[in-house]
């Protein structure tokens, strides 16, 4: 049940963020749908490839795909002032998507009895994969690779789940809230990992 709830929450959050960014780039309805769906399901697809889960599992989420399409269309049709209000929540949607998907990806790999390293990788790629796909399709440099601490929170989820520190449903929800909070703080106060810019001659 926890797994399913996290999957639905993360999918909706990333779908909204993808749709908003697509409209910022002046995409038409089809473009908004494609970018929203790619953001919502991209991380899961990458995760499945990495840990050798059949791709058919994606198509088994028929109801979730239909609901996601409906959510994206609603975002496309709502008035501009609502979009501007929703845009202010973009970091929140992004944080929710990152946290829920990172935990869900780690749980997926943990249930498949993988070791710690693949569990962390599954958490990172599920949590950040959709955002990377979104930014690349929108012609932007992926935020996860440049601006602030992002993937680090997904790594944290993988460590806590992979080592068995967190395994009960209520612990997973607490971890999710903690990760969302850390992501929001890192975005608000611009926490950054060390950077090194190599200037070529």
JSON list of C-alpha atoms in Angstrom, two decimals:
[
{"chain": "A", "resi": 1, "resn": "UNK", "atom": "CA", "xyz": [0.00, 0.00, 0.00]},
{"chain": "A", "resi": 2, "resn": "UNK", "atom": "CA", "xyz": [2.81, 2.41, 0.90]},
{"chain": "A", "resi": 3, "resn": "UNK", "atom": "CA", "xyz": [4.48, 1.58, -2.40]},
{"chain": "A", "resi": 4, "resn": "UNK", "atom": "CA", "xyz": [1.34, 2.39, -4.39]},
{"chain": "A", "resi": 5, "resn": "UNK", "atom": "CA", "xyz": [0.64, 5.65, -2.51]},
{"chain": "A", "resi": 6, "resn": "UNK", "atom": "CA", "xyz": [4.19, 6.89, -3.10]},
{"chain": "A", "resi": 7, "resn": "UNK", "atom": "CA", "xyz": [3.95, 5.97, -6.76]},
{"chain": "A", "resi": 8, "resn": "UNK", "atom": "CA", "xyz": [0.70, 7.89, -7.29]},
{"chain": "A", "resi": 9, "resn": "UNK", "atom": "CA", "xyz": [1.89, 10.98, -5.38]},
{"chain": "A", "resi": 10, "resn": "UNK", "atom": "CA", "xyz": [5.21, 11.10, -7.21]},
{"chain": "A", "resi": 11, "resn": "UNK", "atom": "CA", "xyz": [3.64, 10.58, -10.61]},
{"chain": "A", "resi": 12, "resn": "UNK", "atom": "CA", "xyz": [1.11, 13.39, -10.15]},
{"chain": "A", "resi": 13, "resn": "UNK", "atom": "CA", "xyz": [3.75, 15.78, -8.77]},
{"chain": "A", "resi": 14, "resn": "UNK", "atom": "CA", "xyz": [6.17, 15.21, -11.63]},
{"chain": "A", "resi": 15, "resn": "UNK", "atom": "CA", "xyz": [3.40, 15.35, -14.24]},
{"chain": "A", "resi": 16, "resn": "UNK", "atom": "CA", "xyz": [2.40, 18.81, -13.01]},
{"chain": "A", "resi": 17, "resn": "UNK", "atom": "CA", "xyz": [6.00, 20.06, -13.00]},
{"chain": "A", "resi": 18, "resn": "UNK", "atom": "CA", "xyz": [6.57, 18.70, -16.50]},
{"chain": "A", "resi": 19, "resn": "UNK", "atom": "CA", "xyz": [3.39, 20.30, -17.83]},
{"chain": "A", "resi": 20, "resn": "UNK", "atom": "CA", "xyz": [4.28, 23.70, -16.34]},
{"chain": "A", "resi": 21, "resn": "UNK", "atom": "CA", "xyz": [7.78, 23.70, -17.82]},
{"chain": "A", "resi": 22, "resn": "UNK", "atom": "CA", "xyz": [6.40, 22.61, -21.21]},
{"chain": "A", "resi": 23, "resn": "UNK", "atom": "CA", "xyz": [4.05, 25.61, -21.20]},
{"chain": "A", "resi": 24, "resn": "UNK", "atom": "CA", "xyz": [6.94, 27.89, -20.22]},
{"chain": "A", "resi": 25, "resn": "UNK", "atom": "CA", "xyz": [8.67, 26.68, -23.38]},
{"chain": "A", "resi": 26, "resn": "UNK", "atom": "CA", "xyz": [5.51, 27.40, -25.42]},
{"chain": "A", "resi": 27, "resn": "UNK", "atom": "CA", "xyz": [4.76, 23.77, -26.32]},
{"chain": "A", "resi": 28, "resn": "UNK", "atom": "CA", "xyz": [1.38, 22.87, -27.81]},
{"chain": "A", "resi": 29, "resn": "UNK", "atom": "CA", "xyz": [-1.03, 20.46, -26.12]},
{"chain": "A", "resi": 30, "resn": "UNK", "atom": "CA", "xyz": [0.67, 17.39, -27.56]},
{"chain": "A", "resi": 31, "resn": "UNK", "atom": "CA", "xyz": [4.06, 18.69, -26.42]},
{"chain": "A", "resi": 32, "resn": "UNK", "atom": "CA", "xyz": [2.71, 19.38, -22.94]},
{"chain": "A", "resi": 33, "resn": "UNK", "atom": "CA", "xyz": [1.27, 15.86, -22.75]},
{"chain": "A", "resi": 34, "resn": "UNK", "atom": "CA", "xyz": [4.50, 14.24, -23.92]},
{"chain": "A", "resi": 35, "resn": "UNK", "atom": "CA", "xyz": [6.70, 16.26, -21.56]},
{"chain": "A", "resi": 36, "resn": "UNK", "atom": "CA", "xyz": [4.35, 15.72, -18.63]},
{"chain": "A", "resi": 37, "resn": "UNK", "atom": "CA", "xyz": [4.21, 11.96, -19.21]},
{"chain": "A", "resi": 38, "resn": "UNK", "atom": "CA", "xyz": [7.96, 11.74, -19.78]},
{"chain": "A", "resi": 39, "resn": "UNK", "atom": "CA", "xyz": [8.57, 13.53, -16.50]},
{"chain": "A", "resi": 40, "resn": "UNK", "atom": "CA", "xyz": [6.06, 11.41, -14.62]},
{"chain": "A", "resi": 41, "resn": "UNK", "atom": "CA", "xyz": [7.23, 8.02, -15.91]},
{"chain": "A", "resi": 42, "resn": "UNK", "atom": "CA", "xyz": [10.80, 8.65, -17.11]},
{"chain": "A", "resi": 43, "resn": "UNK", "atom": "CA", "xyz": [12.44, 7.86, -13.78]},
{"chain": "A", "resi": 44, "resn": "UNK", "atom": "CA", "xyz": [10.55, 4.59, -13.43]},
{"chain": "A", "resi": 45, "resn": "UNK", "atom": "CA", "xyz": [11.47, 3.52, -16.95]},
{"chain": "A", "resi": 46, "resn": "UNK", "atom": "CA", "xyz": [15.18, 4.20, -16.34]},
{"chain": "A", "resi": 47, "resn": "UNK", "atom": "CA", "xyz": [15.00, 2.34, -13.02]},
{"chain": "A", "resi": 48, "resn": "UNK", "atom": "CA", "xyz": [13.37, -0.69, -14.63]},
{"chain": "A", "resi": 49, "resn": "UNK", "atom": "CA", "xyz": [16.11, -0.84, -17.24]},
{"chain": "A", "resi": 50, "resn": "UNK", "atom": "CA", "xyz": [18.84, -0.61, -14.61]},
{"chain": "A", "resi": 51, "resn": "UNK", "atom": "CA", "xyz": [17.53, -3.32, -12.28]},
{"chain": "A", "resi": 52, "resn": "UNK", "atom": "CA", "xyz": [16.14, -5.52, -15.07]},
{"chain": "A", "resi": 53, "resn": "UNK", "atom": "CA", "xyz": [12.44, -5.14, -14.35]},
{"chain": "A", "resi": 54, "resn": "UNK", "atom": "CA", "xyz": [10.22, -5.98, -17.36]},
{"chain": "A", "resi": 55, "resn": "UNK", "atom": "CA", "xyz": [9.04, -2.87, -19.20]},
{"chain": "A", "resi": 56, "resn": "UNK", "atom": "CA", "xyz": [5.56, -4.38, -19.30]},
{"chain": "A", "resi": 57, "resn": "UNK", "atom": "CA", "xyz": [5.14, -3.26, -15.68]},
{"chain": "A", "resi": 58, "resn": "UNK", "atom": "CA", "xyz": [4.72, 0.31, -16.99]},
{"chain": "A", "resi": 59, "resn": "UNK", "atom": "CA", "xyz": [1.74, -0.61, -19.15]},
{"chain": "A", "resi": 60, "resn": "UNK", "atom": "CA", "xyz": [0.13, -2.42, -16.23]},
{"chain": "A", "resi": 61, "resn": "UNK", "atom": "CA", "xyz": [-0.45, 1.04, -14.69]},
{"chain": "A", "resi": 62, "resn": "UNK", "atom": "CA", "xyz": [-3.23, 1.77, -17.16]},
{"chain": "A", "resi": 63, "resn": "UNK", "atom": "CA", "xyz": [-5.44, 3.70, -14.72]},
{"chain": "A", "resi": 64, "resn": "UNK", "atom": "CA", "xyz": [-2.51, 5.78, -13.45]},
{"chain": "A", "resi": 65, "resn": "UNK", "atom": "CA", "xyz": [-1.50, 6.69, -17.01]},
{"chain": "A", "resi": 66, "resn": "UNK", "atom": "CA", "xyz": [-5.07, 7.81, -17.79]},
{"chain": "A", "resi": 67, "resn": "UNK", "atom": "CA", "xyz": [-5.30, 9.87, -14.61]},
{"chain": "A", "resi": 68, "resn": "UNK", "atom": "CA", "xyz": [-1.92, 11.45, -15.38]},
{"chain": "A", "resi": 69, "resn": "UNK", "atom": "CA", "xyz": [-3.11, 12.44, -18.85]},
{"chain": "A", "resi": 70, "resn": "UNK", "atom": "CA", "xyz": [-6.23, 13.98, -17.29]},
{"chain": "A", "resi": 71, "resn": "UNK", "atom": "CA", "xyz": [-4.17, 15.94, -14.74]},
{"chain": "A", "resi": 72, "resn": "UNK", "atom": "CA", "xyz": [-1.90, 17.30, -17.49]},
{"chain": "A", "resi": 73, "resn": "UNK", "atom": "CA", "xyz": [-4.90, 18.41, -19.57]},
{"chain": "A", "resi": 74, "resn": "UNK", "atom": "CA", "xyz": [-6.42, 20.14, -16.53]},
{"chain": "A", "resi": 75, "resn": "UNK", "atom": "CA", "xyz": [-3.14, 22.01, -15.93]},
{"chain": "A", "resi": 76, "resn": "UNK", "atom": "CA", "xyz": [-3.09, 22.99, -19.62]},
{"chain": "A", "resi": 77, "resn": "UNK", "atom": "CA", "xyz": [-6.65, 24.35, -19.49]},
{"chain": "A", "resi": 78, "resn": "UNK", "atom": "CA", "xyz": [-6.69, 26.23, -16.18]},
{"chain": "A", "resi": 79, "resn": "UNK", "atom": "CA", "xyz": [-6.52, 30.08, -16.27]},
{"chain": "A", "resi": 80, "resn": "UNK", "atom": "CA", "xyz": [-3.15, 31.85, -16.46]},
{"chain": "A", "resi": 81, "resn": "UNK", "atom": "CA", "xyz": [-3.40, 33.29, -12.96]},
{"chain": "A", "resi": 82, "resn": "UNK", "atom": "CA", "xyz": [-3.90, 29.78, -11.59]},
{"chain": "A", "resi": 83, "resn": "UNK", "atom": "CA", "xyz": [-0.84, 28.65, -13.57]},
{"chain": "A", "resi": 84, "resn": "UNK", "atom": "CA", "xyz": [1.22, 31.48, -12.05]},
{"chain": "A", "resi": 85, "resn": "UNK", "atom": "CA", "xyz": [0.00, 30.48, -8.59]},
{"chain": "A", "resi": 86, "resn": "UNK", "atom": "CA", "xyz": [0.80, 26.83, -9.30]},
{"chain": "A", "resi": 87, "resn": "UNK", "atom": "CA", "xyz": [4.22, 27.78, -10.66]},
{"chain": "A", "resi": 88, "resn": "UNK", "atom": "CA", "xyz": [5.05, 29.17, -7.25]},
{"chain": "A", "resi": 89, "resn": "UNK", "atom": "CA", "xyz": [4.57, 25.63, -5.98]},
{"chain": "A", "resi": 90, "resn": "UNK", "atom": "CA", "xyz": [6.85, 24.13, -8.65]},
{"chain": "A", "resi": 91, "resn": "UNK", "atom": "CA", "xyz": [9.69, 23.55, -6.20]},
{"chain": "A", "resi": 92, "resn": "UNK", "atom": "CA", "xyz": [7.23, 21.82, -3.87]},
{"chain": "A", "resi": 93, "resn": "UNK", "atom": "CA", "xyz": [5.91, 19.52, -6.62]},
{"chain": "A", "resi": 94, "resn": "UNK", "atom": "CA", "xyz": [9.49, 18.79, -7.63]},
{"chain": "A", "resi": 95, "resn": "UNK", "atom": "CA", "xyz": [10.46, 17.99, -4.03]},
{"chain": "A", "resi": 96, "resn": "UNK", "atom": "CA", "xyz": [7.46, 15.69, -3.59]},
{"chain": "A", "resi": 97, "resn": "UNK", "atom": "CA", "xyz": [8.25, 13.89, -6.84]},
{"chain": "A", "resi": 98, "resn": "UNK", "atom": "CA", "xyz": [11.92, 13.50, -5.98]},
{"chain": "A", "resi": 99, "resn": "UNK", "atom": "CA", "xyz": [11.28, 12.19, -2.46]},
{"chain": "A", "resi": 100, "resn": "UNK", "atom": "CA", "xyz": [8.43, 9.82, -3.20]},
{"chain": "A", "resi": 101, "resn": "UNK", "atom": "CA", "xyz": [10.06, 8.37, -6.31]},
{"chain": "A", "resi": 102, "resn": "UNK", "atom": "CA", "xyz": [13.46, 7.97, -4.64]},
{"chain": "A", "resi": 103, "resn": "UNK", "atom": "CA", "xyz": [11.87, 6.00, -1.82]},
{"chain": "A", "resi": 104, "resn": "UNK", "atom": "CA", "xyz": [9.72, 4.00, -4.21]},
{"chain": "A", "resi": 105, "resn": "UNK", "atom": "CA", "xyz": [12.73, 3.17, -6.39]},
{"chain": "A", "resi": 106, "resn": "UNK", "atom": "CA", "xyz": [14.76, 2.07, -3.38]},
{"chain": "A", "resi": 107, "resn": "UNK", "atom": "CA", "xyz": [11.87, -0.12, -2.19]},
{"chain": "A", "resi": 108, "resn": "UNK", "atom": "CA", "xyz": [11.63, -1.68, -5.63]},
{"chain": "A", "resi": 109, "resn": "UNK", "atom": "CA", "xyz": [15.32, -2.64, -5.63]},
{"chain": "A", "resi": 110, "resn": "UNK", "atom": "CA", "xyz": [15.21, -3.72, -1.98]},
{"chain": "A", "resi": 111, "resn": "UNK", "atom": "CA", "xyz": [12.26, -6.02, -2.67]},
{"chain": "A", "resi": 112, "resn": "UNK", "atom": "CA", "xyz": [14.27, -7.56, -5.51]},
{"chain": "A", "resi": 113, "resn": "UNK", "atom": "CA", "xyz": [16.98, -8.34, -2.92]},
{"chain": "A", "resi": 114, "resn": "UNK", "atom": "CA", "xyz": [19.66, -6.20, -4.53]},
{"chain": "A", "resi": 115, "resn": "UNK", "atom": "CA", "xyz": [22.70, -5.01, -2.58]},
{"chain": "A", "resi": 116, "resn": "UNK", "atom": "CA", "xyz": [23.14, -1.47, -1.24]},
{"chain": "A", "resi": 117, "resn": "UNK", "atom": "CA", "xyz": [24.78, 0.02, -4.34]},
{"chain": "A", "resi": 118, "resn": "UNK", "atom": "CA", "xyz": [21.97, -0.96, -6.77]},
{"chain": "A", "resi": 119, "resn": "UNK", "atom": "CA", "xyz": [19.38, 0.19, -4.23]},
{"chain": "A", "resi": 120, "resn": "UNK", "atom": "CA", "xyz": [21.03, 3.62, -4.06]},
{"chain": "A", "resi": 121, "resn": "UNK", "atom": "CA", "xyz": [21.27, 3.74, -7.86]},
{"chain": "A", "resi": 122, "resn": "UNK", "atom": "CA", "xyz": [17.59, 2.81, -8.18]},
{"chain": "A", "resi": 123, "resn": "UNK", "atom": "CA", "xyz": [16.66, 5.55, -5.71]},
{"chain": "A", "resi": 124, "resn": "UNK", "atom": "CA", "xyz": [18.72, 8.16, -7.58]},
{"chain": "A", "resi": 125, "resn": "UNK", "atom": "CA", "xyz": [17.57, 7.25, -11.06]},
{"chain": "A", "resi": 126, "resn": "UNK", "atom": "CA", "xyz": [13.90, 6.91, -10.09]},
{"chain": "A", "resi": 127, "resn": "UNK", "atom": "CA", "xyz": [13.98, 10.17, -8.13]},
{"chain": "A", "resi": 128, "resn": "UNK", "atom": "CA", "xyz": [15.92, 12.24, -10.65]},
{"chain": "A", "resi": 129, "resn": "UNK", "atom": "CA", "xyz": [15.38, 10.46, -13.97]},
{"chain": "A", "resi": 130, "resn": "UNK", "atom": "CA", "xyz": [12.06, 12.13, -14.75]},
{"chain": "A", "resi": 131, "resn": "UNK", "atom": "CA", "xyz": [13.46, 15.59, -14.03]},
{"chain": "A", "resi": 132, "resn": "UNK", "atom": "CA", "xyz": [16.51, 14.94, -16.22]},
{"chain": "A", "resi": 133, "resn": "UNK", "atom": "CA", "xyz": [14.33, 13.73, -19.10]},
{"chain": "A", "resi": 134, "resn": "UNK", "atom": "CA", "xyz": [12.05, 16.76, -18.62]},
{"chain": "A", "resi": 135, "resn": "UNK", "atom": "CA", "xyz": [14.89, 19.27, -18.73]},
{"chain": "A", "resi": 136, "resn": "UNK", "atom": "CA", "xyz": [16.55, 17.64, -21.74]},
{"chain": "A", "resi": 137, "resn": "UNK", "atom": "CA", "xyz": [13.29, 17.57, -23.72]},
{"chain": "A", "resi": 138, "resn": "UNK", "atom": "CA", "xyz": [12.70, 21.21, -22.78]},
{"chain": "A", "resi": 139, "resn": "UNK", "atom": "CA", "xyz": [16.14, 22.16, -24.03]},
{"chain": "A", "resi": 140, "resn": "UNK", "atom": "CA", "xyz": [17.46, 23.01, -20.57]},
{"chain": "A", "resi": 141, "resn": "UNK", "atom": "CA", "xyz": [20.56, 21.90, -18.71]},
{"chain": "A", "resi": 142, "resn": "UNK", "atom": "CA", "xyz": [19.37, 19.38, -16.09]},
{"chain": "A", "resi": 143, "resn": "UNK", "atom": "CA", "xyz": [18.96, 21.10, -12.73]},
{"chain": "A", "resi": 144, "resn": "UNK", "atom": "CA", "xyz": [20.00, 17.94, -10.93]},
{"chain": "A", "resi": 145, "resn": "UNK", "atom": "CA", "xyz": [23.49, 18.17, -12.46]},
{"chain": "A", "resi": 146, "resn": "UNK", "atom": "CA", "xyz": [24.15, 21.86, -11.96]},
{"chain": "A", "resi": 147, "resn": "UNK", "atom": "CA", "xyz": [22.45, 24.19, -9.58]},
{"chain": "A", "resi": 148, "resn": "UNK", "atom": "CA", "xyz": [21.78, 22.77, -6.18]},
{"chain": "A", "resi": 149, "resn": "UNK", "atom": "CA", "xyz": [21.70, 19.72, -3.96]},
{"chain": "A", "resi": 150, "resn": "UNK", "atom": "CA", "xyz": [19.16, 17.37, -5.50]},
{"chain": "A", "resi": 151, "resn": "UNK", "atom": "CA", "xyz": [20.36, 13.84, -6.12]},
{"chain": "A", "resi": 152, "resn": "UNK", "atom": "CA", "xyz": [22.00, 13.80, -2.68]},
{"chain": "A", "resi": 153, "resn": "UNK", "atom": "CA", "xyz": [18.57, 13.50, -1.07]},
{"chain": "A", "resi": 154, "resn": "UNK", "atom": "CA", "xyz": [17.78, 10.50, -3.30]},
{"chain": "A", "resi": 155, "resn": "UNK", "atom": "CA", "xyz": [21.06, 8.90, -2.22]},
{"chain": "A", "resi": 156, "resn": "UNK", "atom": "CA", "xyz": [20.00, 9.42, 1.38]},
{"chain": "A", "resi": 157, "resn": "UNK", "atom": "CA", "xyz": [16.76, 7.57, 0.72]},
{"chain": "A", "resi": 158, "resn": "UNK", "atom": "CA", "xyz": [18.69, 4.67, -0.82]},
{"chain": "A", "resi": 159, "resn": "UNK", "atom": "CA", "xyz": [21.05, 4.46, 2.14]},
{"chain": "A", "resi": 160, "resn": "UNK", "atom": "CA", "xyz": [18.30, 4.47, 4.77]},
{"chain": "A", "resi": 161, "resn": "UNK", "atom": "CA", "xyz": [16.24, 1.84, 2.95]},
{"chain": "A", "resi": 162, "resn": "UNK", "atom": "CA", "xyz": [19.13, -0.25, 1.69]},
{"chain": "A", "resi": 163, "resn": "UNK", "atom": "CA", "xyz": [20.64, -0.61, 5.17]},
{"chain": "A", "resi": 164, "resn": "UNK", "atom": "CA", "xyz": [17.28, -1.48, 6.71]},
{"chain": "A", "resi": 165, "resn": "UNK", "atom": "CA", "xyz": [17.24, 1.56, 9.01]},
{"chain": "A", "resi": 166, "resn": "UNK", "atom": "CA", "xyz": [13.84, 2.47, 7.58]},
{"chain": "A", "resi": 167, "resn": "UNK", "atom": "CA", "xyz": [11.39, -0.26, 6.65]},
{"chain": "A", "resi": 168, "resn": "UNK", "atom": "CA", "xyz": [8.05, 0.23, 8.43]},
{"chain": "A", "resi": 169, "resn": "UNK", "atom": "CA", "xyz": [5.30, 2.18, 6.60]},
{"chain": "A", "resi": 170, "resn": "UNK", "atom": "CA", "xyz": [5.24, 5.03, 9.13]},
{"chain": "A", "resi": 171, "resn": "UNK", "atom": "CA", "xyz": [9.04, 5.29, 8.95]},
{"chain": "A", "resi": 172, "resn": "UNK", "atom": "CA", "xyz": [8.85, 5.55, 5.17]},
{"chain": "A", "resi": 173, "resn": "UNK", "atom": "CA", "xyz": [6.33, 8.38, 5.41]},
{"chain": "A", "resi": 174, "resn": "UNK", "atom": "CA", "xyz": [8.52, 10.19, 7.94]},
{"chain": "A", "resi": 175, "resn": "UNK", "atom": "CA", "xyz": [11.52, 9.74, 5.65]},
{"chain": "A", "resi": 176, "resn": "UNK", "atom": "CA", "xyz": [9.48, 11.14, 2.77]},
{"chain": "A", "resi": 177, "resn": "UNK", "atom": "CA", "xyz": [8.55, 14.26, 4.75]},
{"chain": "A", "resi": 178, "resn": "UNK", "atom": "CA", "xyz": [12.16, 14.74, 5.85]},
{"chain": "A", "resi": 179, "resn": "UNK", "atom": "CA", "xyz": [13.44, 14.48, 2.28]},
{"chain": "A", "resi": 180, "resn": "UNK", "atom": "CA", "xyz": [10.81, 16.92, 1.01]},
{"chain": "A", "resi": 181, "resn": "UNK", "atom": "CA", "xyz": [11.78, 19.38, 3.73]},
{"chain": "A", "resi": 182, "resn": "UNK", "atom": "CA", "xyz": [15.50, 19.05, 3.00]},
{"chain": "A", "resi": 183, "resn": "UNK", "atom": "CA", "xyz": [14.89, 19.52, -0.72]},
{"chain": "A", "resi": 184, "resn": "UNK", "atom": "CA", "xyz": [12.79, 22.64, -0.11]},
{"chain": "A", "resi": 185, "resn": "UNK", "atom": "CA", "xyz": [15.42, 24.08, 2.25]},
{"chain": "A", "resi": 186, "resn": "UNK", "atom": "CA", "xyz": [18.20, 23.36, -0.24]},
{"chain": "A", "resi": 187, "resn": "UNK", "atom": "CA", "xyz": [16.24, 25.15, -2.98]},
{"chain": "A", "resi": 188, "resn": "UNK", "atom": "CA", "xyz": [15.23, 28.07, -0.73]},
{"chain": "A", "resi": 189, "resn": "UNK", "atom": "CA", "xyz": [18.69, 28.72, 0.68]},
{"chain": "A", "resi": 190, "resn": "UNK", "atom": "CA", "xyz": [20.58, 27.64, -2.46]},
{"chain": "A", "resi": 191, "resn": "UNK", "atom": "CA", "xyz": [22.65, 24.94, -0.80]},
{"chain": "A", "resi": 192, "resn": "UNK", "atom": "CA", "xyz": [25.22, 23.69, -3.30]},
{"chain": "A", "resi": 193, "resn": "UNK", "atom": "CA", "xyz": [27.76, 20.95, -3.60]},
{"chain": "A", "resi": 194, "resn": "UNK", "atom": "CA", "xyz": [31.33, 22.00, -4.50]},
{"chain": "A", "resi": 195, "resn": "UNK", "atom": "CA", "xyz": [31.68, 23.23, -8.08]},
{"chain": "A", "resi": 196, "resn": "UNK", "atom": "CA", "xyz": [34.70, 23.32, -10.34]},
{"chain": "A", "resi": 197, "resn": "UNK", "atom": "CA", "xyz": [34.58, 25.13, -13.65]},
{"chain": "A", "resi": 198, "resn": "UNK", "atom": "CA", "xyz": [37.29, 24.23, -16.13]},
{"chain": "A", "resi": 199, "resn": "UNK", "atom": "CA", "xyz": [37.89, 27.10, -18.52]},
{"chain": "A", "resi": 200, "resn": "UNK", "atom": "CA", "xyz": [39.37, 25.95, -21.80]},
{"chain": "A", "resi": 201, "resn": "UNK", "atom": "CA", "xyz": [41.88, 28.09, -23.66]}
]
